CSV table of C-alpha atoms in Angstrom, one decimal:
chain,number,residue,atom,x,y,z
A,1,UNK,CA,-27.8,258.0,34.1
A,2,UNK,CA,-27.4,260.8,31.5
A,3,UNK,CA,-27.1,259.0,28.2
A,4,UNK,CA,-24.5,261.7,27.1
A,5,UNK,CA,-22.2,260.9,29.9
A,6,UNK,CA,-19.2,258.6,29.1
A,7,UNK,CA,-19.9,255.0,30.4
A,8,UNK,CA,-18.0,253.6,33.4
A,9,UNK,CA,-16.0,251.2,31.2
A,10,UNK,CA,-14.0,254.0,29.8
A,11,UNK,CA,-10.6,254.1,31.5
A,12,UNK,CA,-10.2,257.5,33.1
A,13,UNK,CA,-6.5,257.5,32.4
A,14,UNK,CA,-6.9,257.1,28.6
A,15,UNK,CA,-4.5,259.3,26.7
A,16,UNK,CA,-4.9,260.6,23.1
A,17,UNK,CA,-3.7,258.3,20.2
A,18,UNK,CA,0.0,258.0,20.4
A,19,UNK,CA,2.5,257.9,17.5
A,20,UNK,CA,3.9,254.8,15.9
A,21,UNK,CA,7.1,253.3,17.3
A,22,UNK,CA,10.3,254.7,15.8
A,23,UNK,CA,12.2,251.5,16.1
A,24,UNK,CA,11.5,247.7,16.3
A,25,UNK,CA,11.0,246.1,19.7
A,26,UNK,CA,14.3,245.9,21.5
A,27,UNK,CA,13.6,242.4,22.7
A,28,UNK,CA,13.8,241.2,19.1
A,29,UNK,CA,16.5,243.5,17.7
A,30,UNK,CA,19.5,241.5,18.9
A,31,UNK,CA,18.1,238.1,17.9
A,32,UNK,CA,17.4,238.7,14.2
A,33,UNK,CA,20.8,238.1,12.5
A,34,UNK,CA,21.0,239.4,9.1
A,35,UNK,CA,18.2,242.0,9.6
A,36,UNK,CA,20.2,244.7,11.4
A,37,UNK,CA,19.1,248.2,10.5
A,38,UNK,CA,15.6,247.1,9.4
A,39,UNK,CA,13.2,250.0,10.1
A,40,UNK,CA,9.6,250.2,10.8
A,41,UNK,CA,6.8,250.1,8.2
A,42,UNK,CA,7.7,253.7,7.3
A,43,UNK,CA,10.4,252.3,5.2
A,44,UNK,CA,12.4,249.1,4.5
A,45,UNK,CA,16.0,248.0,3.9
A,46,UNK,CA,17.1,246.1,0.8
A,47,UNK,CA,19.3,243.1,1.2
A,48,UNK,CA,21.9,242.4,-1.4
A,49,UNK,CA,22.5,238.8,-2.3
A,50,UNK,CA,25.5,236.8,-1.2
A,51,UNK,CA,28.8,237.5,-3.1
A,52,UNK,CA,28.5,234.2,-4.9
A,53,UNK,CA,25.5,235.5,-6.9
A,54,UNK,CA,27.5,238.5,-8.3
A,55,UNK,CA,28.2,238.2,-12.0
A,56,UNK,CA,31.1,239.2,-14.3
A,57,UNK,CA,30.8,239.5,-18.0
A,58,UNK,CA,33.5,237.0,-18.9
A,59,UNK,CA,32.4,235.7,-22.3
A,60,UNK,CA,30.9,236.6,-25.7
A,61,UNK,CA,28.2,235.4,-28.0
A,62,UNK,CA,29.3,235.0,-31.6
A,63,UNK,CA,26.8,235.9,-34.3
A,64,UNK,CA,26.0,232.8,-36.5
A,65,UNK,CA,27.3,233.9,-39.8
A,66,UNK,CA,25.1,231.3,-41.6
A,67,UNK,CA,21.8,232.9,-40.3
A,68,UNK,CA,20.1,234.9,-43.0
A,69,UNK,CA,16.7,236.6,-43.4
A,70,UNK,CA,15.2,238.0,-46.6
A,71,UNK,CA,13.2,241.2,-46.3
A,72,UNK,CA,9.6,240.8,-47.7
A,73,UNK,CA,9.3,242.7,-50.8
A,74,UNK,CA,6.7,245.6,-50.7
A,75,UNK,CA,4.6,245.9,-53.9
A,76,UNK,CA,2.4,248.7,-55.1
A,77,UNK,CA,-0.7,246.7,-54.3
A,78,UNK,CA,0.5,246.0,-50.8
A,79,UNK,CA,1.3,249.7,-50.3
A,80,UNK,CA,-2.1,250.8,-51.5
A,81,UNK,CA,-3.9,248.3,-49.3
A,82,UNK,CA,-2.0,249.3,-46.2
A,83,UNK,CA,-2.6,252.9,-46.8
A,84,UNK,CA,-6.4,252.4,-47.5
A,85,UNK,CA,-6.7,250.5,-44.2
A,86,UNK,CA,-4.9,253.3,-42.5
A,87,UNK,CA,-7.1,256.1,-43.9
A,88,UNK,CA,-10.4,254.2,-43.4
A,89,UNK,CA,-9.6,253.8,-39.7
A,90,UNK,CA,-9.5,257.5,-39.1
A,91,UNK,CA,-12.7,259.4,-39.0
A,92,UNK,CA,-11.2,262.8,-40.0
A,93,UNK,CA,-9.2,261.6,-43.1
A,94,UNK,CA,-10.8,262.1,-46.5
A,95,UNK,CA,-10.8,258.7,-48.4
A,96,UNK,CA,-10.4,260.0,-51.9
A,97,UNK,CA,-6.5,260.3,-51.8
A,98,UNK,CA,-6.1,256.7,-50.8
A,99,UNK,CA,-8.0,255.5,-53.9
A,100,UNK,CA,-6.7,258.2,-56.4
A,101,UNK,CA,-3.1,258.4,-55.4
A,102,UNK,CA,-0.3,257.7,-57.9
A,103,UNK,CA,2.6,255.8,-56.5
A,104,UNK,CA,5.9,257.2,-57.8
A,105,UNK,CA,8.5,255.3,-55.8
A,106,UNK,CA,9.0,252.6,-53.2
A,107,UNK,CA,12.1,252.8,-51.1
A,108,UNK,CA,12.7,249.8,-48.8
A,109,UNK,CA,14.8,250.2,-45.6
A,110,UNK,CA,15.7,247.9,-42.8
A,111,UNK,CA,16.2,248.7,-39.0
A,112,UNK,CA,17.2,246.4,-36.3
A,113,UNK,CA,15.9,246.4,-32.8
A,114,UNK,CA,17.9,245.0,-29.9
A,115,UNK,CA,16.3,244.1,-26.6
A,116,UNK,CA,17.8,242.8,-23.3
A,117,UNK,CA,15.6,241.6,-20.6
A,118,UNK,CA,17.1,241.0,-17.1
A,119,UNK,CA,14.7,239.2,-14.7
A,120,UNK,CA,15.8,239.8,-11.2
A,121,UNK,CA,14.6,239.2,-7.6
A,122,UNK,CA,15.1,241.8,-4.9
A,123,UNK,CA,14.4,241.3,-1.1
A,124,UNK,CA,13.4,244.0,1.3
A,125,UNK,CA,12.6,243.6,5.0
A,126,UNK,CA,10.8,245.9,7.5
A,127,UNK,CA,9.4,245.6,11.1
A,128,UNK,CA,5.6,245.6,11.0
A,129,UNK,CA,2.7,244.6,13.2
A,130,UNK,CA,-0.9,243.6,13.0
A,131,UNK,CA,-3.7,243.3,15.7
A,132,UNK,CA,-3.4,240.2,17.8
A,133,UNK,CA,-6.3,237.8,17.8
A,134,UNK,CA,-4.9,235.0,19.9
A,135,UNK,CA,-3.2,233.4,16.9
A,136,UNK,CA,-0.1,231.3,17.5
A,137,UNK,CA,3.0,233.2,17.9
A,138,UNK,CA,6.2,232.0,16.1
A,139,UNK,CA,9.0,233.6,18.1
A,140,UNK,CA,12.7,233.1,18.4
A,141,UNK,CA,12.1,230.4,20.9
A,142,UNK,CA,11.1,228.2,18.0
A,143,UNK,CA,14.6,228.4,16.4
A,144,UNK,CA,16.8,230.8,14.5
A,145,UNK,CA,15.4,233.2,12.1
A,146,UNK,CA,16.4,232.4,8.5
A,147,UNK,CA,18.5,235.1,6.8
A,148,UNK,CA,16.9,237.3,4.1
A,149,UNK,CA,18.2,235.0,1.2
A,150,UNK,CA,17.7,231.8,3.1
A,151,UNK,CA,14.0,232.1,3.0
A,152,UNK,CA,12.7,229.7,0.3
A,153,UNK,CA,9.8,230.8,-1.9
A,154,UNK,CA,8.3,229.7,-5.2
A,155,UNK,CA,9.8,231.7,-8.1
A,156,UNK,CA,7.1,232.8,-10.7
A,157,UNK,CA,7.4,232.2,-14.3
A,158,UNK,CA,10.5,233.7,-15.9
A,159,UNK,CA,10.0,237.4,-17.0
A,160,UNK,CA,6.6,237.6,-15.3
A,161,UNK,CA,6.7,240.4,-12.7
A,162,UNK,CA,5.2,239.8,-9.2
A,163,UNK,CA,5.5,241.0,-5.6
A,164,UNK,CA,4.7,239.0,-2.5
A,165,UNK,CA,5.1,239.6,1.3
A,166,UNK,CA,5.9,237.0,3.9
A,167,UNK,CA,6.2,236.9,7.7
A,168,UNK,CA,9.7,235.8,8.5
A,169,UNK,CA,9.7,232.5,10.6
A,170,UNK,CA,10.6,232.8,14.2
A,171,UNK,CA,10.5,236.7,14.2
A,172,UNK,CA,7.2,237.4,16.1
A,173,UNK,CA,6.4,238.6,19.5
A,174,UNK,CA,3.4,240.2,21.3
A,175,UNK,CA,3.5,243.7,22.8
A,176,UNK,CA,0.9,246.1,24.2
A,177,UNK,CA,-0.5,248.4,21.5
A,178,UNK,CA,1.6,251.5,21.3
A,179,UNK,CA,-1.3,253.6,19.9
A,180,UNK,CA,-3.7,253.1,22.8
A,181,UNK,CA,-1.1,252.1,25.4
A,182,UNK,CA,-2.8,248.7,25.8
A,183,UNK,CA,-6.2,250.1,26.7
A,184,UNK,CA,-7.9,249.1,23.5
A,185,UNK,CA,-9.4,252.6,23.3
A,186,UNK,CA,-8.1,256.2,23.3
A,187,UNK,CA,-9.4,259.5,24.4
A,188,UNK,CA,-11.6,261.2,21.8
A,189,UNK,CA,-10.0,264.4,20.4
A,190,UNK,CA,-13.4,265.8,19.4
A,191,UNK,CA,-14.8,266.1,23.0
A,192,UNK,CA,-11.5,265.7,24.9
A,193,UNK,CA,-12.9,262.7,26.6
A,194,UNK,CA,-16.1,264.4,28.0
A,195,UNK,CA,-18.6,262.7,25.6
A,196,UNK,CA,-20.2,266.0,24.9
A,197,UNK,CA,-19.1,268.8,22.6
A,198,UNK,CA,-20.1,272.3,21.8
A,199,UNK,CA,-23.3,272.6,19.8
A,200,UNK,CA,-22.5,273.6,16.3
A,201,UNK,CA,-26.0,275.0,15.7
A,202,UNK,CA,-25.9,277.7,18.3
A,203,UNK,CA,-22.1,277.7,18.8
A,204,UNK,CA,-22.5,277.0,22.4
A,205,UNK,CA,-24.7,280.2,23.1
A,206,UNK,CA,-27.7,278.0,24.0
A,207,UNK,CA,-30.1,279.9,21.9
A,208,UNK,CA,-30.5,279.8,18.1
A,209,UNK,CA,-31.8,283.5,18.0
A,210,UNK,CA,-31.9,286.2,20.6
A,211,UNK,CA,-35.2,285.0,22.2
A,212,UNK,CA,-35.4,281.4,21.0
A,213,UNK,CA,-33.8,278.5,22.7
A,214,UNK,CA,-31.7,276.1,20.5
A,215,UNK,CA,-33.7,272.9,19.9
A,216,UNK,CA,-30.7,270.9,18.8
A,217,UNK,CA,-29.0,271.0,22.2
A,218,UNK,CA,-32.2,271.9,24.3
A,219,UNK,CA,-30.6,275.1,25.4
A,220,UNK,CA,-27.6,273.4,27.0
A,221,UNK,CA,-25.1,274.7,24.6
A,222,UNK,CA,-23.6,271.1,24.2
A,223,UNK,CA,-24.6,267.9,22.6
A,224,UNK,CA,-23.5,264.3,22.2
A,225,UNK,CA,-20.2,264.1,20.5
A,226,UNK,CA,-20.6,262.8,17.0
A,227,UNK,CA,-17.0,261.6,16.8
A,228,UNK,CA,-17.2,259.1,19.6
A,229,UNK,CA,-21.1,258.8,19.9
A,230,UNK,CA,-20.8,260.2,23.4
A,231,UNK,CA,-18.5,257.6,24.9
A,232,UNK,CA,-15.6,260.0,25.3
A,233,UNK,CA,-13.2,257.5,23.7
A,234,UNK,CA,-12.8,255.6,20.5
A,235,UNK,CA,-11.9,252.0,19.6
A,236,UNK,CA,-8.2,251.9,18.7
A,237,UNK,CA,-8.0,251.3,15.0
A,238,UNK,CA,-4.5,249.9,15.3
A,239,UNK,CA,-5.2,247.0,17.6
A,240,UNK,CA,-9.0,247.0,16.8
A,241,UNK,CA,-9.7,247.0,20.5
A,242,UNK,CA,-7.6,243.9,21.2
A,243,UNK,CA,-5.1,245.9,23.3
A,244,UNK,CA,-2.2,243.8,21.9
A,245,UNK,CA,-0.2,243.8,18.7
A,246,UNK,CA,1.8,241.1,17.0
A,247,UNK,CA,5.2,242.4,15.9
A,248,UNK,CA,7.2,240.5,13.3
A,249,UNK,CA,9.6,240.8,10.4
A,250,UNK,CA,8.0,241.1,7.0
A,251,UNK,CA,10.0,240.2,3.9
A,252,UNK,CA,8.9,241.7,0.6
A,253,UNK,CA,10.1,239.8,-2.4
A,254,UNK,CA,9.7,241.5,-5.8
A,255,UNK,CA,10.4,240.0,-9.2
A,256,UNK,CA,11.0,242.5,-12.0
A,257,UNK,CA,11.7,242.3,-15.7
A,258,UNK,CA,14.1,245.1,-16.6
A,259,UNK,CA,14.1,246.1,-20.3
A,260,UNK,CA,16.8,247.7,-22.5
A,261,UNK,CA,15.9,248.6,-26.0
A,262,UNK,CA,17.9,250.0,-28.9
A,263,UNK,CA,16.9,250.6,-32.5
A,264,UNK,CA,19.5,251.4,-35.2
A,265,UNK,CA,19.7,254.9,-36.5
A,266,UNK,CA,18.0,255.9,-39.8
A,267,UNK,CA,18.4,259.7,-40.3
A,268,UNK,CA,15.9,259.9,-43.2
A,269,UNK,CA,12.8,258.7,-41.2
A,270,UNK,CA,10.3,261.5,-40.9
A,271,UNK,CA,8.1,260.0,-38.1
A,272,UNK,CA,8.4,259.4,-34.4
A,273,UNK,CA,10.9,256.6,-33.8
A,274,UNK,CA,9.2,255.7,-30.6
A,275,UNK,CA,6.5,253.8,-32.6
A,276,UNK,CA,9.1,251.2,-33.6
A,277,UNK,CA,9.4,250.1,-30.0
A,278,UNK,CA,6.0,248.4,-30.0
A,279,UNK,CA,5.8,247.4,-33.6
A,280,UNK,CA,6.2,243.8,-34.6
A,281,UNK,CA,9.4,242.7,-36.3
A,282,UNK,CA,10.9,239.5,-37.6
A,283,UNK,CA,12.9,237.8,-35.0
A,284,UNK,CA,16.3,236.8,-36.3
A,285,UNK,CA,18.2,236.1,-33.1
A,286,UNK,CA,17.3,235.0,-29.5
A,287,UNK,CA,19.7,234.0,-26.7
A,288,UNK,CA,18.3,233.1,-23.2
A,289,UNK,CA,19.9,231.7,-20.1
A,290,UNK,CA,20.9,232.2,-16.5
A,291,UNK,CA,23.4,234.8,-18.0
A,292,UNK,CA,23.9,235.9,-21.6
A,293,UNK,CA,27.0,237.6,-23.1
A,294,UNK,CA,27.7,240.5,-25.5
A,295,UNK,CA,27.1,239.7,-29.2
A,296,UNK,CA,30.0,240.1,-31.5
A,297,UNK,CA,30.3,239.8,-35.2
A,298,UNK,CA,26.7,241.1,-36.1
A,299,UNK,CA,26.7,242.8,-39.5
A,300,UNK,CA,25.5,246.0,-38.0
A,301,UNK,CA,28.2,247.2,-35.6
A,302,UNK,CA,25.7,249.3,-33.6
A,303,UNK,CA,23.8,246.3,-32.5
A,304,UNK,CA,27.0,244.7,-31.1
A,305,UNK,CA,27.8,247.9,-29.3
A,306,UNK,CA,24.3,248.1,-27.9
A,307,UNK,CA,24.6,244.6,-26.6
A,308,UNK,CA,27.8,245.3,-24.8
A,309,UNK,CA,26.4,248.5,-23.3
A,310,UNK,CA,23.1,246.9,-22.2
A,311,UNK,CA,24.7,244.0,-20.4
A,312,UNK,CA,27.3,246.2,-18.7
A,313,UNK,CA,24.5,248.5,-17.5
A,314,UNK,CA,22.2,245.8,-16.2
A,315,UNK,CA,25.2,244.0,-14.6
A,316,UNK,CA,26.1,247.3,-12.8
A,317,UNK,CA,22.6,248.1,-11.8
A,318,UNK,CA,21.2,244.8,-10.6
A,319,UNK,CA,23.9,242.3,-9.9
A,320,UNK,CA,25.0,243.9,-6.7
A,321,UNK,CA,21.6,244.7,-5.2
A,322,UNK,CA,19.5,241.7,-6.4
A,323,UNK,CA,19.7,238.2,-7.7
A,324,UNK,CA,19.6,237.9,-11.5
A,325,UNK,CA,17.5,234.8,-12.3
A,326,UNK,CA,17.4,234.9,-16.1
A,327,UNK,CA,18.4,237.0,-19.1
A,328,UNK,CA,17.1,237.2,-22.7
A,329,UNK,CA,18.5,239.1,-25.6
A,330,UNK,CA,16.8,239.3,-29.0
A,331,UNK,CA,17.4,241.0,-32.3
A,332,UNK,CA,14.4,241.9,-34.6
A,333,UNK,CA,14.5,243.0,-38.1
A,334,UNK,CA,11.9,245.8,-38.8
A,335,UNK,CA,11.1,246.4,-42.4
A,336,UNK,CA,10.2,250.0,-43.4
A,337,UNK,CA,9.1,251.2,-46.8
A,338,UNK,CA,9.1,254.9,-47.8
A,339,UNK,CA,6.3,255.4,-50.2
A,340,UNK,CA,6.3,258.6,-52.4
A,341,UNK,CA,3.1,259.3,-54.2
A,342,UNK,CA,1.3,262.1,-56.1
A,343,UNK,CA,-2.2,263.5,-55.6
A,344,UNK,CA,-3.7,266.4,-57.6
A,345,UNK,CA,-0.3,267.4,-58.9
A,346,UNK,CA,1.4,267.5,-55.5
A,347,UNK,CA,3.9,265.1,-54.0
A,348,UNK,CA,3.5,263.5,-50.6
A,349,UNK,CA,5.1,260.5,-48.7
A,350,UNK,CA,4.1,257.9,-46.0
A,351,UNK,CA,5.8,255.1,-44.4
A,352,UNK,CA,4.9,251.4,-44.0
A,353,UNK,CA,6.7,249.7,-41.1
A,354,UNK,CA,6.6,246.5,-39.1
A,355,UNK,CA,5.6,243.1,-40.3
A,356,UNK,CA,2.0,244.1,-39.7
A,357,UNK,CA,2.3,246.9,-42.3
A,358,UNK,CA,1.4,249.8,-40.1
A,359,UNK,CA,1.4,253.2,-41.7
A,360,UNK,CA,2.7,256.6,-40.6
A,361,UNK,CA,1.5,259.7,-42.6
A,362,UNK,CA,2.4,263.0,-41.1
A,363,UNK,CA,1.4,264.8,-44.3
A,364,UNK,CA,-2.0,263.9,-45.8
A,365,UNK,CA,-3.9,265.8,-48.6
A,366,UNK,CA,-7.3,265.8,-47.0
A,367,UNK,CA,-7.3,265.9,-43.2
A,368,UNK,CA,-10.1,267.8,-41.4
A,369,UNK,CA,-9.2,267.6,-37.7
A,370,UNK,CA,-6.9,269.5,-35.5
A,371,UNK,CA,-4.4,266.7,-34.8
A,372,UNK,CA,-6.2,263.8,-33.2
A,373,UNK,CA,-4.9,261.4,-35.9
A,374,UNK,CA,-1.2,262.2,-36.2
A,375,UNK,CA,0.3,258.9,-37.5
């Protein structure tokens, strides 16, 4: 037999690879209560929690008036040391100004940073499938399918994000593979099922030059199809040749920590305020629980307003579409010192901020780069 001829085990009725199904199996559609409208793996449907998990802001958190915190005093020695560490850590900053500067004034400021964290759980379902390998099939005959929020799972540590996928119990069934129509193989599109394709060397002309036969195809103008190795068909990649698929409902559960941050305004600051998001501060307030409430009575009114706004936003964004598991709100005090100094008869300024005494110096007397060290 010609080795390039498709073998007899190929089904002559093989079609080309078909498209994915546009809807879940009709046999399961009417049996899965609570999953109506769930699409195929091209998308999913999110399930809101039951009404008893919705939250309403019906309380307040009073600021403890007795709680006080003293701002660490910034001295000239500390200011010099922080500036020296800042300069020595930048290869394109001259070191002389750090050692010869004359400090003229230290102006201490205080900012407050408010944070709200809302840790929620969302559930999304979709119809999907995998190749069938004779594994046990957990179908509707084994009992009713649990609803999206009846499915019990282990919750991760609070405020630790994670995503997990589960096969919904009693939602499985076996069907013939839609890609290969249950054949396990489909017709090769490279050779149209013939097993041989036009020779690319001679473009099917049988000769490489005018008087010389093509050696690649031995003058036939065709050669073994590289796509299917001459078989005329390919193993179905969807069912992996098993001819059957296991269809089931897949529930994707995601836990996310949603963050709201606000820092009180200070118009005099001459450096990017974004750096204050990550800087360390002194924590002066922490409130954590299944639900927290707006803060009232804080000395800085903007913080109380931010707390009210944050909780209203998170409640509107997440309470209706997911389950809020835990909330945490904190207030950090961020110390900032504005340092005015003189070097070679000219005045300059830098900032020291955070409890770790970070430095921001947009103006520096001796900088030799084109902007790689901006702060």
